[in-house]
PDB file of C-alpha atoms in Angstrom:
ATOM      1  CA  UNK A   1     -59.509  -0.205 -32.434  1.00  0.00           C
ATOM      2  CA  UNK A   2     -63.003  -1.081 -33.639  1.00  0.00           C
ATOM      3  CA  UNK A   3     -63.687   2.324 -35.199  1.00  0.00           C
ATOM      4  CA  UNK A   4     -63.554   1.735 -38.952  1.00  0.00           C
ATOM      5  CA  UNK A   5     -64.253   4.083 -41.805  1.00  0.00           C
ATOM      6  CA  UNK A   6     -64.283   4.609 -45.536  1.00  0.00           C
ATOM      7  CA  UNK A   7     -62.087   6.665 -47.836  1.00  0.00           C
ATOM      8  CA  UNK A   8     -62.939   7.622 -51.406  1.00  0.00           C
ATOM      9  CA  UNK A   9     -59.865   8.317 -53.541  1.00  0.00           C
ATOM     10  CA  UNK A  10     -61.045  10.385 -56.507  1.00  0.00           C
ATOM     11  CA  UNK A  11     -59.286  11.492 -59.652  1.00  0.00           C
ATOM     12  CA  UNK A  12     -59.136  11.281 -63.428  1.00  0.00           C
ATOM     13  CA  UNK A  13     -57.781   8.289 -65.332  1.00  0.00           C
ATOM     14  CA  UNK A  14     -54.000   8.013 -64.956  1.00  0.00           C
ATOM     15  CA  UNK A  15     -53.798  10.277 -61.911  1.00  0.00           C
ATOM     16  CA  UNK A  16     -52.388   7.490 -59.680  1.00  0.00           C
ATOM     17  CA  UNK A  17     -55.322   6.265 -57.581  1.00  0.00           C
ATOM     18  CA  UNK A  18     -54.390   2.589 -57.734  1.00  0.00           C
ATOM     19  CA  UNK A  19     -50.694   3.348 -57.259  1.00  0.00           C
ATOM     20  CA  UNK A  20     -51.499   5.362 -54.129  1.00  0.00           C
ATOM     21  CA  UNK A  21     -53.479   2.447 -52.674  1.00  0.00           C
ATOM     22  CA  UNK A  22     -50.698  -0.017 -53.553  1.00  0.00           C
ATOM     23  CA  UNK A  23     -48.148   2.224 -51.826  1.00  0.00           C
ATOM     24  CA  UNK A  24     -50.395   2.447 -48.757  1.00  0.00           C
ATOM     25  CA  UNK A  25     -50.788  -1.344 -48.731  1.00  0.00           C
ATOM     26  CA  UNK A  26     -47.005  -1.815 -49.000  1.00  0.00           C
ATOM     27  CA  UNK A  27     -46.421   0.690 -46.201  1.00  0.00           C
ATOM     28  CA  UNK A  28     -48.682  -1.322 -43.891  1.00  0.00           C
ATOM     29  CA  UNK A  29     -47.530  -4.772 -45.031  1.00  0.00           C
ATOM     30  CA  UNK A  30     -45.771  -5.498 -41.747  1.00  0.00           C
ATOM     31  CA  UNK A  31     -48.816  -4.685 -39.622  1.00  0.00           C
ATOM     32  CA  UNK A  32     -51.512  -7.080 -38.445  1.00  0.00           C
ATOM     33  CA  UNK A  33     -53.753  -6.168 -41.340  1.00  0.00           C
ATOM     34  CA  UNK A  34     -55.448  -8.299 -43.994  1.00  0.00           C
ATOM     35  CA  UNK A  35     -55.879  -6.623 -47.401  1.00  0.00           C
ATOM     36  CA  UNK A  36     -58.437  -7.824 -49.968  1.00  0.00           C
ATOM     37  CA  UNK A  37     -59.225  -6.331 -53.377  1.00  0.00           C
ATOM     38  CA  UNK A  38     -62.440  -6.183 -55.387  1.00  0.00           C
ATOM     39  CA  UNK A  39     -62.786  -4.804 -58.915  1.00  0.00           C
ATOM     40  CA  UNK A  40     -65.748  -3.144 -60.606  1.00  0.00           C
ATOM     41  CA  UNK A  41     -65.630  -4.361 -64.187  1.00  0.00           C
ATOM     42  CA  UNK A  42     -66.858  -2.505 -67.232  1.00  0.00           C
ATOM     43  CA  UNK A  43     -69.547  -4.157 -69.314  1.00  0.00           C
ATOM     44  CA  UNK A  44     -73.155  -5.216 -68.941  1.00  0.00           C
ATOM     45  CA  UNK A  45     -72.307  -8.922 -68.591  1.00  0.00           C
ATOM     46  CA  UNK A  46     -70.710  -8.481 -65.146  1.00  0.00           C
ATOM     47  CA  UNK A  47     -72.680 -10.436 -62.491  1.00  0.00           C
ATOM     48  CA  UNK A  48     -74.391  -8.459 -59.697  1.00  0.00           C
ATOM     49  CA  UNK A  49     -72.204  -7.740 -56.645  1.00  0.00           C
ATOM     50  CA  UNK A  50     -69.089  -8.832 -58.576  1.00  0.00           C
ATOM     51  CA  UNK A  51     -66.533  -6.736 -56.571  1.00  0.00           C
ATOM     52  CA  UNK A  52     -67.959  -7.920 -53.236  1.00  0.00           C
ATOM     53  CA  UNK A  53     -68.099 -11.559 -54.335  1.00  0.00           C
ATOM     54  CA  UNK A  54     -64.379 -11.484 -55.067  1.00  0.00           C
ATOM     55  CA  UNK A  55     -63.686  -9.926 -51.657  1.00  0.00           C
ATOM     56  CA  UNK A  56     -65.876 -12.439 -49.806  1.00  0.00           C
ATOM     57  CA  UNK A  57     -64.408 -15.419 -51.650  1.00  0.00           C
ATOM     58  CA  UNK A  58     -60.909 -14.409 -50.531  1.00  0.00           C
ATOM     59  CA  UNK A  59     -62.031 -13.639 -46.985  1.00  0.00           C
ATOM     60  CA  UNK A  60     -63.733 -17.034 -46.652  1.00  0.00           C
ATOM     61  CA  UNK A  61     -60.539 -18.762 -47.795  1.00  0.00           C
ATOM     62  CA  UNK A  62     -58.655 -17.688 -44.660  1.00  0.00           C
ATOM     63  CA  UNK A  63     -61.484 -17.907 -42.099  1.00  0.00           C
ATOM     64  CA  UNK A  64     -61.708 -21.271 -40.268  1.00  0.00           C
ATOM     65  CA  UNK A  65     -64.857 -23.011 -41.497  1.00  0.00           C
ATOM     66  CA  UNK A  66     -66.156 -24.049 -38.079  1.00  0.00           C
ATOM     67  CA  UNK A  67     -65.740 -20.531 -36.664  1.00  0.00           C
ATOM     68  CA  UNK A  68     -67.418 -19.064 -39.719  1.00  0.00           C
ATOM     69  CA  UNK A  69     -70.451 -21.329 -39.297  1.00  0.00           C
ATOM     70  CA  UNK A  70     -70.787 -20.385 -35.632  1.00  0.00           C
ATOM     71  CA  UNK A  71     -70.417 -16.653 -36.232  1.00  0.00           C
ATOM     72  CA  UNK A  72     -72.416 -16.305 -39.435  1.00  0.00           C
ATOM     73  CA  UNK A  73     -74.840 -19.217 -39.328  1.00  0.00           C
ATOM     74  CA  UNK A  74     -75.159 -22.217 -41.620  1.00  0.00           C
ATOM     75  CA  UNK A  75     -78.147 -20.713 -43.440  1.00  0.00           C
ATOM     76  CA  UNK A  76     -76.307 -17.484 -44.223  1.00  0.00           C
ATOM     77  CA  UNK A  77     -73.296 -19.417 -45.478  1.00  0.00           C
ATOM     78  CA  UNK A  78     -75.483 -21.506 -47.756  1.00  0.00           C
ATOM     79  CA  UNK A  79     -77.033 -18.318 -49.123  1.00  0.00           C
ATOM     80  CA  UNK A  80     -73.573 -16.942 -49.742  1.00  0.00           C
ATOM     81  CA  UNK A  81     -72.284 -20.072 -51.459  1.00  0.00           C
ATOM     82  CA  UNK A  82     -75.301 -19.984 -53.772  1.00  0.00           C
ATOM     83  CA  UNK A  83     -74.410 -16.408 -54.621  1.00  0.00           C
ATOM     84  CA  UNK A  84     -70.734 -17.254 -55.161  1.00  0.00           C
ATOM     85  CA  UNK A  85     -71.718 -20.060 -57.523  1.00  0.00           C
ATOM     86  CA  UNK A  86     -73.921 -17.661 -59.488  1.00  0.00           C
ATOM     87  CA  UNK A  87     -71.241 -16.204 -61.820  1.00  0.00           C
ATOM     88  CA  UNK A  88     -70.055 -19.710 -62.761  1.00  0.00           C
ATOM     89  CA  UNK A  89     -73.622 -20.782 -63.467  1.00  0.00           C
ATOM     90  CA  UNK A  90     -74.245 -17.625 -65.456  1.00  0.00           C
ATOM     91  CA  UNK A  91     -71.335 -18.518 -67.729  1.00  0.00           C
ATOM     92  CA  UNK A  92     -73.307 -21.589 -68.824  1.00  0.00           C
ATOM     93  CA  UNK A  93     -76.465 -19.588 -69.463  1.00  0.00           C
ATOM     94  CA  UNK A  94     -77.598 -16.481 -71.274  1.00  0.00           C
ATOM     95  CA  UNK A  95     -79.510 -15.391 -68.175  1.00  0.00           C
ATOM     96  CA  UNK A  96     -77.801 -13.115 -65.670  1.00  0.00           C
ATOM     97  CA  UNK A  97     -78.486 -13.948 -61.994  1.00  0.00           C
ATOM     98  CA  UNK A  98     -80.754 -11.352 -60.425  1.00  0.00           C
ATOM     99  CA  UNK A  99     -81.049 -10.166 -56.853  1.00  0.00           C
ATOM    100  CA  UNK A 100     -84.485  -9.064 -55.786  1.00  0.00           C
ATOM    101  CA  UNK A 101     -86.891  -9.064 -52.867  1.00  0.00           C
ATOM    102  CA  UNK A 102     -86.042 -10.863 -49.618  1.00  0.00           C
ATOM    103  CA  UNK A 103     -83.243 -12.823 -51.345  1.00  0.00           C
ATOM    104  CA  UNK A 104     -81.419  -9.552 -52.006  1.00  0.00           C
ATOM    105  CA  UNK A 105     -81.291  -8.586 -48.339  1.00  0.00           C
ATOM    106  CA  UNK A 106     -80.428 -12.106 -47.185  1.00  0.00           C
ATOM    107  CA  UNK A 107     -77.452 -11.944 -49.534  1.00  0.00           C
ATOM    108  CA  UNK A 108     -76.454  -8.515 -48.242  1.00  0.00           C
ATOM    109  CA  UNK A 109     -76.734  -9.710 -44.650  1.00  0.00           C
ATOM    110  CA  UNK A 110     -74.641 -12.817 -45.338  1.00  0.00           C
ATOM    111  CA  UNK A 111     -71.854 -10.793 -46.951  1.00  0.00           C
ATOM    112  CA  UNK A 112     -71.790  -8.226 -44.143  1.00  0.00           C
ATOM    113  CA  UNK A 113     -71.724 -10.975 -41.509  1.00  0.00           C
ATOM    114  CA  UNK A 114     -68.713 -12.653 -43.129  1.00  0.00           C
ATOM    115  CA  UNK A 115     -66.798  -9.380 -43.427  1.00  0.00           C
ATOM    116  CA  UNK A 116     -67.608  -8.433 -39.846  1.00  0.00           C
ATOM    117  CA  UNK A 117     -66.473 -11.818 -38.535  1.00  0.00           C
ATOM    118  CA  UNK A 118     -63.230 -11.698 -40.547  1.00  0.00           C
ATOM    119  CA  UNK A 119     -62.423  -8.209 -39.248  1.00  0.00           C
ATOM    120  CA  UNK A 120     -62.797  -9.430 -35.660  1.00  0.00           C
ATOM    121  CA  UNK A 121     -60.113 -12.043 -36.342  1.00  0.00           C
ATOM    122  CA  UNK A 122     -57.759  -9.603 -38.113  1.00  0.00           C
ATOM    123  CA  UNK A 123     -58.331  -5.946 -39.034  1.00  0.00           C
ATOM    124  CA  UNK A 124     -59.504  -5.816 -42.631  1.00  0.00           C
ATOM    125  CA  UNK A 125     -58.634  -3.387 -45.389  1.00  0.00           C
ATOM    126  CA  UNK A 126     -61.087  -3.708 -48.290  1.00  0.00           C
ATOM    127  CA  UNK A 127     -60.128  -2.071 -51.596  1.00  0.00           C
ATOM    128  CA  UNK A 128     -62.826  -1.513 -54.227  1.00  0.00           C
ATOM    129  CA  UNK A 129     -61.431  -0.375 -57.567  1.00  0.00           C
ATOM    130  CA  UNK A 130     -63.275   1.847 -60.080  1.00  0.00           C
ATOM    131  CA  UNK A 131     -66.522   2.374 -58.198  1.00  0.00           C
ATOM    132  CA  UNK A 132     -67.846   4.519 -61.066  1.00  0.00           C
ATOM    133  CA  UNK A 133     -68.362   1.209 -62.945  1.00  0.00           C
ATOM    134  CA  UNK A 134     -70.206  -0.557 -60.100  1.00  0.00           C
ATOM    135  CA  UNK A 135     -73.601  -2.198 -60.567  1.00  0.00           C
ATOM    136  CA  UNK A 136     -76.562  -0.890 -58.552  1.00  0.00           C
ATOM    137  CA  UNK A 137     -76.510  -3.941 -56.239  1.00  0.00           C
ATOM    138  CA  UNK A 138     -72.886  -3.284 -55.259  1.00  0.00           C
ATOM    139  CA  UNK A 139     -73.647   0.381 -54.612  1.00  0.00           C
ATOM    140  CA  UNK A 140     -76.630  -0.529 -52.449  1.00  0.00           C
ATOM    141  CA  UNK A 141     -74.598  -3.066 -50.469  1.00  0.00           C
ATOM    142  CA  UNK A 142     -71.863  -0.463 -50.057  1.00  0.00           C
ATOM    143  CA  UNK A 143     -74.311   1.934 -48.395  1.00  0.00           C
ATOM    144  CA  UNK A 144     -75.232  -0.834 -45.902  1.00  0.00           C
ATOM    145  CA  UNK A 145     -71.551  -1.507 -45.191  1.00  0.00           C
ATOM    146  CA  UNK A 146     -70.879   2.182 -44.586  1.00  0.00           C
ATOM    147  CA  UNK A 147     -73.717   2.306 -42.056  1.00  0.00           C
ATOM    148  CA  UNK A 148     -71.988  -0.389 -39.971  1.00  0.00           C
ATOM    149  CA  UNK A 149     -68.313   0.295 -40.654  1.00  0.00           C
ATOM    150  CA  UNK A 150     -67.834   2.815 -37.825  1.00  0.00           C
ATOM    151  CA  UNK A 151     -68.353  -0.030 -35.309  1.00  0.00           C
ATOM    152  CA  UNK A 152     -65.985  -2.456 -37.006  1.00  0.00           C
ATOM    153  CA  UNK A 153     -62.283  -3.096 -37.569  1.00  0.00           C
ATOM    154  CA  UNK A 154     -62.574  -2.426 -41.294  1.00  0.00           C
ATOM    155  CA  UNK A 155     -60.991   0.191 -43.517  1.00  0.00           C
ATOM    156  CA  UNK A 156     -62.693   0.632 -46.878  1.00  0.00           C
ATOM    157  CA  UNK A 157     -60.603   2.224 -49.636  1.00  0.00           C
ATOM    158  CA  UNK A 158     -62.483   3.044 -52.836  1.00  0.00           C
ATOM    159  CA  UNK A 159     -61.080   4.434 -56.074  1.00  0.00           C
ATOM    160  CA  UNK A 160     -63.279   6.200 -58.603  1.00  0.00           C
ATOM    161  CA  UNK A 161     -63.291   8.864 -61.251  1.00  0.00           C
ATOM    162  CA  UNK A 162     -65.096  12.081 -60.318  1.00  0.00           C
ATOM    163  CA  UNK A 163     -68.663  12.486 -61.609  1.00  0.00           C
ATOM    164  CA  UNK A 164     -68.955  14.198 -64.976  1.00  0.00           C
ATOM    165  CA  UNK A 165     -70.694  17.562 -64.912  1.00  0.00           C
ATOM    166  CA  UNK A 166     -72.938  16.686 -67.860  1.00  0.00           C
ATOM    167  CA  UNK A 167     -73.817  13.130 -66.732  1.00  0.00           C
ATOM    168  CA  UNK A 168     -76.546  12.233 -64.211  1.00  0.00           C
ATOM    169  CA  UNK A 169     -75.173  10.815 -60.951  1.00  0.00           C
ATOM    170  CA  UNK A 170     -76.549   7.461 -59.806  1.00  0.00           C
ATOM    171  CA  UNK A 171     -78.625   8.162 -56.631  1.00  0.00           C
ATOM    172  CA  UNK A 172     -76.851   5.368 -54.723  1.00  0.00           C
ATOM    173  CA  UNK A 173     -73.430   6.687 -55.737  1.00  0.00           C
ATOM    174  CA  UNK A 174     -74.519  10.118 -54.523  1.00  0.00           C
ATOM    175  CA  UNK A 175     -75.366   8.568 -51.129  1.00  0.00           C
ATOM    176  CA  UNK A 176     -71.920   6.948 -50.958  1.00  0.00           C
ATOM    177  CA  UNK A 177     -70.149  10.194 -51.896  1.00  0.00           C
ATOM    178  CA  UNK A 178     -71.982  12.102 -49.190  1.00  0.00           C
ATOM    179  CA  UNK A 179     -71.924   9.461 -46.456  1.00  0.00           C
ATOM    180  CA  UNK A 180     -70.893  10.627 -42.993  1.00  0.00           C
ATOM    181  CA  UNK A 181     -68.526   7.643 -42.539  1.00  0.00           C
ATOM    182  CA  UNK A 182     -66.581   8.462 -45.711  1.00  0.00           C
ATOM    183  CA  UNK A 183     -63.636  10.756 -46.198  1.00  0.00           C
ATOM    184  CA  UNK A 184     -63.045  12.070 -49.711  1.00  0.00           C
ATOM    185  CA  UNK A 185     -59.540  12.682 -51.059  1.00  0.00           C
ATOM    186  CA  UNK A 186     -59.036  14.204 -54.515  1.00  0.00           C
ATOM    187  CA  UNK A 187     -55.803  13.534 -56.402  1.00  0.00           C
ATOM    188  CA  UNK A 188     -54.786  16.488 -58.543  1.00  0.00           C
ATOM    189  CA  UNK A 189     -52.415  16.749 -61.486  1.00  0.00           C
ATOM    190  CA  UNK A 190     -48.727  17.349 -60.811  1.00  0.00           C
ATOM    191  CA  UNK A 191     -47.458  20.933 -60.976  1.00  0.00           C
ATOM    192  CA  UNK A 192     -44.845  21.937 -63.544  1.00  0.00           C
ATOM    193  CA  UNK A 193     -41.994  21.794 -61.000  1.00  0.00           C
ATOM    194  CA  UNK A 194     -42.740  18.145 -60.139  1.00  0.00           C
ATOM    195  CA  UNK A 195     -42.872  17.095 -63.800  1.00  0.00           C
ATOM    196  CA  UNK A 196     -39.532  18.794 -64.479  1.00  0.00           C
ATOM    197  CA  UNK A 197     -38.014  17.103 -61.425  1.00  0.00           C
ATOM    198  CA  UNK A 198     -39.271  13.691 -62.522  1.00  0.00           C
ATOM    199  CA  UNK A 199     -38.002  14.021 -66.094  1.00  0.00           C
ATOM    200  CA  UNK A 200     -34.602  15.203 -64.851  1.00  0.00           C
ATOM    201  CA  UNK A 201     -34.380  12.108 -62.630  1.00  0.00           C
ATOM    202  CA  UNK A 202     -34.948   9.601 -65.448  1.00  0.00           C
ATOM    203  CA  UNK A 203     -33.091  11.185 -68.398  1.00  0.00           C
ATOM    204  CA  UNK A 204     -30.345  13.632 -69.266  1.00  0.00           C
ATOM    205  CA  UNK A 205     -32.104  16.995 -69.501  1.00  0.00           C
ATOM    206  CA  UNK A 206     -29.651  19.750 -68.478  1.00  0.00           C
ATOM    207  CA  UNK A 207     -31.657  22.587 -70.038  1.00  0.00           C
ATOM    208  CA  UNK A 208     -35.068  21.348 -68.878  1.00  0.00           C
ATOM    209  CA  UNK A 209     -36.403  21.454 -72.441  1.00  0.00           C
ATOM    210  CA  UNK A 210     -37.492  17.798 -72.386  1.00  0.00           C
ATOM    211  CA  UNK A 211     -39.237  18.343 -69.058  1.00  0.00           C
ATOM    212  CA  UNK A 212     -41.058  21.354 -70.472  1.00  0.00           C
ATOM    213  CA  UNK A 213     -42.175  19.317 -73.486  1.00  0.00           C
ATOM    214  CA  UNK A 214     -43.419  16.463 -71.291  1.00  0.00           C
ATOM    215  CA  UNK A 215     -45.291  18.887 -69.032  1.00  0.00           C
ATOM    216  CA  UNK A 216     -46.916  20.607 -72.025  1.00  0.00           C
ATOM    217  CA  UNK A 217     -48.077  17.289 -73.497  1.00  0.00           C
ATOM    218  CA  UNK A 218     -49.074  15.534 -70.244  1.00  0.00           C
ATOM    219  CA  UNK A 219     -50.552  18.590 -68.493  1.00  0.00           C
ATOM    220  CA  UNK A 220     -49.335  17.060 -65.227  1.00  0.00           C
ATOM    221  CA  UNK A 221     -51.125  13.697 -65.553  1.00  0.00           C
ATOM    222  CA  UNK A 222     -48.683  11.199 -63.943  1.00  0.00           C
ATOM    223  CA  UNK A 223     -49.479   8.293 -66.282  1.00  0.00           C
ATOM    224  CA  UNK A 224     -48.961  10.372 -69.429  1.00  0.00           C
ATOM    225  CA  UNK A 225     -45.850  11.942 -67.877  1.00  0.00           C
ATOM    226  CA  UNK A 226     -44.242   8.538 -67.348  1.00  0.00           C
ATOM    227  CA  UNK A 227     -45.236   7.198 -70.790  1.00  0.00           C
ATOM    228  CA  UNK A 228     -44.024  10.329 -72.601  1.00  0.00           C
ATOM    229  CA  UNK A 229     -40.726  10.197 -70.698  1.00  0.00           C
ATOM    230  CA  UNK A 230     -40.238   6.579 -71.805  1.00  0.00           C
TER     231      UNK A 230
END
């Protein structure tokens, strides 16, 4: 309908954030909806904007080239191709490509233009995994996207672990967490009754003793519950 928004799915490791997004994607598979995934990698050698570059590369693969040039502009596309070639070039060099000054905002503008154009062709669901690992450039670009998303046909689904109480929160991540165009959903651990029900469904446990043991060890974390049951 042209009224997009963002959703932050928050929870500890193993709580089921990715599984929830995959289930949502599967549920909407028959709809006129294009789903693209981007991943925030751990490690200092990850190129700037890595999750968005993966998203844009996939989006550009299904957008007709001529339409893309008309909607985005040849100059913006050239800027974007230079950026997409950056990670490959960086692999041949010890230097990591940097984004700074006017070039930074030209790159941001080019990416946002491509995503906006693609969403006009087909509603777009963008998944960004593990935002707590994102580089500062990706977080900054995300704030720009959230400013515009309410007037687009885009749904942004982001998974991340909740901020640690004893760790300083990145200022840009704080802006994302508090943005007016974002809904926040926290995934909690499973209660005892759900763990017992799951264990009873996958193994013979007439007395519930195995379920109790799994609940005690897993403390309701779904990933540990499944692995302990196996």
